[in-house]
Amino acid sequence: MTAQIGRKAPLLSVSDWVQGEPGNFDQLSDRVVLVEVFQVNCPGCFLYALPQAIDLYQRYFDHGLSVLGVATAFEDFDKNNLENLTRLLEKGEVIGETHRALNQQGKLIADRLPFNIPFPVAMDRLQKRQTDITQGEIAIFINQRVPDFEQQTKPWQKKVWQQVEHYLQSLTYHAETFELFNLQGTPSYILVDKQGLLRDCGFGTHPDLEDKILALLQE
């Protein structure tokens, strides 16, 4: 069952804690928990989301905020893997589109990431797909991303359906935490309150994230 806002947050499903002490929602009671979900091959994660998460961690840890990082993979499985995550955390090495984008913007120092991630980081648990993609999975994927799908023409619907089916069939693995929280891409965040209830999930950049955290810290 997927996570639901306002209900007890299911535990993160990870394969390895690559950095820091292992942690999960049941071990962080009485603290607000921010989970930053990223991919190693995701420029926006390193340009915006991770710097924001690091800033929030540094300013609010002593006020009751815990931050965890979960590196996931819903595409580019040859890049978004445990080996490259380990190299990132131990040596500051970035790869693929992340390296290209940060290098173009002059964000690298000696070809390395110019900042360290100070909080615990884990690798999402990846499971190799054992079954074919179902019609239901295709429908769910489309409904979550194309709200006006049913209002479009039949030829257009058929074309989109086929494209989605082809895309889903190309995915060798599925990432458990990414799917458990019904995330739409990376960067994404998961926000859990002091009682362990899931309060929010978001995809992309969120300038209002600090306000949401402050409100939960004051509860």
Tab-separated table of C-alpha atoms in Angstrom:
chain	number	residue	atom	x	y	z
A	1	MET	CA	0.000	0.000	0.000
A	2	THR	CA	1.362	3.416	-0.923
A	3	ALA	CA	1.909	6.111	1.667
A	4	GLN	CA	-0.931	8.531	2.356
A	5	ILE	CA	-0.777	12.098	3.630
A	6	GLY	CA	-1.983	12.315	7.223
A	7	ARG	CA	-1.327	8.656	8.023
A	8	LYS	CA	1.591	6.868	9.624
A	9	ALA	CA	4.541	7.054	7.250
A	10	PRO	CA	5.741	3.630	6.103
A	11	LEU	CA	9.385	2.940	6.807
A	12	LEU	CA	11.922	3.810	4.146
A	13	SER	CA	12.981	0.750	2.155
A	14	VAL	CA	16.717	0.971	1.489
A	15	SER	CA	19.431	-1.509	0.585
A	16	ASP	CA	22.519	0.213	2.043
A	17	TRP	CA	23.347	3.073	4.371
A	18	VAL	CA	26.356	4.504	2.592
A	19	GLN	CA	26.993	7.398	4.963
A	20	GLY	CA	26.107	8.123	8.569
A	21	GLU	CA	24.126	6.158	11.115
A	22	PRO	CA	21.158	4.180	9.760
A	23	GLY	CA	17.887	5.864	10.610
A	24	ASN	CA	14.179	5.561	9.927
A	25	PHE	CA	10.948	7.133	11.030
A	26	ASP	CA	10.457	4.731	13.945
A	27	GLN	CA	13.896	5.690	15.284
A	28	LEU	CA	13.307	9.440	14.996
A	29	SER	CA	10.189	9.933	17.083
A	30	ASP	CA	9.648	13.428	18.478
A	31	ARG	CA	11.633	14.899	15.580
A	32	VAL	CA	10.486	16.331	12.273
A	33	VAL	CA	12.070	14.294	9.478
A	34	LEU	CA	12.916	15.594	6.012
A	35	VAL	CA	13.930	12.967	3.458
A	36	GLU	CA	15.647	14.340	0.365
A	37	VAL	CA	15.194	11.877	-2.497
A	38	PHE	CA	17.622	12.346	-5.377
A	39	GLN	CA	19.352	10.574	-8.230
A	40	VAL	CA	23.108	10.692	-8.780
A	41	ASN	CA	22.420	11.555	-12.432
A	42	CYS	CA	20.124	14.507	-11.723
A	43	PRO	CA	21.518	18.039	-12.169
A	44	GLY	CA	18.631	19.759	-10.386
A	45	CYS	CA	19.217	17.645	-7.309
A	46	PHE	CA	22.711	19.076	-6.931
A	47	LEU	CA	22.008	22.603	-8.110
A	48	TYR	CA	18.974	23.238	-5.905
A	49	ALA	CA	17.515	20.463	-3.763
A	50	LEU	CA	20.563	19.100	-1.941
A	51	PRO	CA	21.988	22.568	-1.135
A	52	GLN	CA	18.569	23.495	0.282
A	53	ALA	CA	18.422	20.303	2.371
A	54	ILE	CA	21.954	20.895	3.675
A	55	ASP	CA	21.077	24.467	4.652
A	56	LEU	CA	17.938	23.325	6.486
A	57	TYR	CA	19.883	20.590	8.258
A	58	GLN	CA	22.571	23.006	9.436
A	59	ARG	CA	20.100	25.606	10.721
A	60	TYR	CA	17.405	23.442	12.274
A	61	PHE	CA	18.991	20.171	13.418
A	62	ASP	CA	19.396	21.517	16.956
A	63	HIS	CA	15.750	22.627	16.876
A	64	GLY	CA	14.397	19.143	16.177
A	65	LEU	CA	14.846	18.542	12.442
A	66	SER	CA	16.460	15.354	11.152
A	67	VAL	CA	17.423	15.107	7.483
A	68	LEU	CA	18.029	11.871	5.583
A	69	GLY	CA	19.110	11.415	1.986
A	70	VAL	CA	17.858	8.579	-0.201
A	71	ALA	CA	19.474	8.068	-3.595
A	72	THR	CA	16.969	6.374	-5.876
A	73	ALA	CA	16.825	5.191	-9.494
A	74	PHE	CA	13.830	5.196	-11.807
A	75	GLU	CA	15.919	5.547	-14.985
A	76	ASP	CA	19.568	5.516	-16.129
A	77	PHE	CA	20.286	2.482	-13.985
A	78	ASP	CA	23.869	2.339	-15.269
A	79	LYS	CA	24.519	5.696	-13.585
A	80	ASN	CA	22.086	5.852	-10.672
A	81	ASN	CA	23.636	3.015	-8.712
A	82	LEU	CA	25.345	2.210	-5.437
A	83	GLU	CA	28.862	2.424	-6.893
A	84	ASN	CA	28.424	5.986	-8.148
A	85	LEU	CA	26.667	7.027	-4.934
A	86	THR	CA	29.623	5.750	-2.919
A	87	ARG	CA	32.090	7.624	-5.135
A	88	LEU	CA	29.995	10.779	-4.734
A	89	LEU	CA	29.950	10.597	-0.952
A	90	GLU	CA	33.545	9.487	-0.454
A	91	LYS	CA	35.304	11.510	-3.159
A	92	GLY	CA	32.848	14.155	-4.345
A	93	GLU	CA	32.800	12.649	-7.835
A	94	VAL	CA	29.796	13.464	-10.010
A	95	ILE	CA	28.851	11.775	-13.268
A	96	GLY	CA	26.690	12.038	-16.383
A	97	GLU	CA	24.291	14.958	-16.697
A	98	THR	CA	25.121	16.121	-13.195
A	99	HIS	CA	28.782	16.579	-14.110
A	100	ARG	CA	27.925	18.252	-17.408
A	101	ALA	CA	25.517	20.776	-15.858
A	102	LEU	CA	27.667	21.652	-12.848
A	103	ASN	CA	30.761	21.977	-15.035
A	104	GLN	CA	28.955	24.280	-17.482
A	105	GLN	CA	27.891	26.543	-14.626
A	106	GLY	CA	31.326	26.572	-13.032
A	107	LYS	CA	30.078	24.808	-9.916
A	108	LEU	CA	32.863	22.208	-9.660
A	109	ILE	CA	36.152	22.634	-7.842
A	110	ALA	CA	39.008	20.477	-9.159
A	111	ASP	CA	36.305	18.526	-11.026
A	112	ARG	CA	34.644	17.624	-7.715
A	113	LEU	CA	31.438	18.610	-5.965
A	114	PRO	CA	32.183	21.773	-3.961
A	115	PHE	CA	30.136	20.704	-0.920
A	116	ASN	CA	29.777	17.681	1.340
A	117	ILE	CA	26.468	16.112	2.281
A	118	PRO	CA	26.525	16.132	6.103
A	119	PHE	CA	23.511	13.946	6.889
A	120	PRO	CA	23.005	10.157	6.573
A	121	VAL	CA	22.486	8.892	3.020
A	122	ALA	CA	21.120	5.532	1.861
A	123	MET	CA	20.508	3.757	-1.438
A	124	ASP	CA	16.900	3.001	-2.294
A	125	ARG	CA	16.142	-0.717	-2.502
A	126	LEU	CA	15.978	-1.709	-6.173
A	127	GLN	CA	14.144	-4.852	-7.205
A	128	LYS	CA	14.523	-6.426	-10.614
A	129	ARG	CA	11.208	-6.605	-12.413
A	130	GLN	CA	9.913	-10.161	-12.594
A	131	THR	CA	6.600	-9.587	-14.337
A	132	ASP	CA	5.323	-7.781	-17.405
A	133	ILE	CA	3.823	-4.321	-17.110
A	134	THR	CA	0.081	-4.514	-16.455
A	135	GLN	CA	-2.655	-2.377	-17.969
A	136	GLY	CA	-3.389	-1.079	-14.500
A	137	GLU	CA	0.187	0.174	-14.054
A	138	ILE	CA	-0.015	2.016	-17.360
A	139	ALA	CA	-3.336	3.608	-16.390
A	140	ILE	CA	-2.029	4.735	-12.997
A	141	PHE	CA	1.105	6.233	-14.558
A	142	ILE	CA	-0.958	8.206	-17.086
A	143	ASN	CA	-3.617	9.360	-14.609
A	144	GLN	CA	-0.976	10.718	-12.250
A	145	ARG	CA	0.742	12.725	-14.965
A	146	VAL	CA	-1.934	13.541	-17.572
A	147	PRO	CA	-5.049	14.680	-15.668
A	148	ASP	CA	-6.975	15.529	-18.852
A	149	PHE	CA	-6.140	12.229	-20.583
A	150	GLU	CA	-9.790	11.174	-20.951
A	151	GLN	CA	-10.683	14.468	-22.640
A	152	GLN	CA	-8.192	13.958	-25.457
A	153	THR	CA	-8.867	12.328	-28.829
A	154	LYS	CA	-8.743	8.545	-29.140
A	155	PRO	CA	-5.729	8.552	-31.512
A	156	TRP	CA	-3.824	10.785	-29.090
A	157	GLN	CA	-4.755	8.561	-26.151
A	158	LYS	CA	-3.575	5.474	-28.018
A	159	LYS	CA	-0.261	7.092	-28.891
A	160	VAL	CA	0.381	8.166	-25.276
A	161	TRP	CA	-0.653	4.731	-23.992
A	162	GLN	CA	1.843	3.039	-26.298
A	163	GLN	CA	4.608	5.455	-25.344
A	164	VAL	CA	4.018	4.883	-21.639
A	165	GLU	CA	3.868	1.122	-22.111
A	166	HIS	CA	7.182	1.182	-23.984
A	167	TYR	CA	8.761	3.379	-21.301
A	168	LEU	CA	7.617	1.190	-18.409
A	169	GLN	CA	8.772	-1.956	-20.179
A	170	SER	CA	12.231	-0.416	-20.538
A	171	LEU	CA	12.637	-0.115	-16.764
A	172	THR	CA	14.807	-2.966	-15.554
A	173	TYR	CA	14.279	-2.215	-11.865
A	174	HIS	CA	11.745	-0.578	-9.628
A	175	ALA	CA	12.793	1.447	-6.575
A	176	GLU	CA	10.798	0.588	-3.474
A	177	THR	CA	10.866	3.862	-1.513
A	178	PHE	CA	10.310	5.902	-4.680
A	179	GLU	CA	7.193	3.878	-5.492
A	180	LEU	CA	6.039	3.487	-1.875
A	181	PHE	CA	5.692	7.256	-1.544
A	182	ASN	CA	4.324	7.643	-5.090
A	183	LEU	CA	7.030	10.128	-6.038
A	184	GLN	CA	6.917	11.736	-9.482
A	185	GLY	CA	10.625	12.245	-10.144
A	186	THR	CA	13.719	13.797	-8.617
A	187	PRO	CA	14.438	15.857	-6.708
A	188	SER	CA	11.618	15.019	-4.316
A	189	TYR	CA	11.166	15.381	-0.588
A	190	ILE	CA	9.220	13.496	2.080
A	191	LEU	CA	8.175	15.353	5.229
A	192	VAL	CA	7.140	13.505	8.402
A	193	ASP	CA	6.020	15.111	11.673
A	194	LYS	CA	7.013	14.361	15.272
A	195	GLN	CA	4.275	11.725	15.559
A	196	GLY	CA	5.542	9.865	12.505
A	197	LEU	CA	2.690	11.016	10.270
A	198	LEU	CA	3.355	11.767	6.616
A	199	ARG	CA	2.570	15.446	6.168
A	200	ASP	CA	3.821	16.251	2.689
A	201	CYS	CA	5.629	15.010	-0.420
A	202	GLY	CA	6.848	17.263	-3.184
A	203	PHE	CA	8.614	17.097	-6.538
A	204	GLY	CA	10.888	19.779	-7.929
A	205	THR	CA	11.981	23.008	-6.253
A	206	HIS	CA	10.085	24.273	-3.207
A	207	PRO	CA	10.981	27.719	-1.818
A	208	ASP	CA	8.246	27.249	0.822
A	209	LEU	CA	9.776	24.068	2.274
A	210	GLU	CA	11.387	25.975	5.138
A	211	ASP	CA	8.011	27.437	6.164
A	212	LYS	CA	6.470	23.965	6.208
A	213	ILE	CA	9.278	22.640	8.390
A	214	LEU	CA	9.049	25.566	10.800
A	215	ALA	CA	5.314	24.971	11.202
A	216	LEU	CA	5.909	21.306	12.058
A	217	LEU	CA	8.718	22.147	14.489
A	218	GLN	CA	6.323	24.412	16.378
A	219	GLU	CA	3.602	21.771	16.744
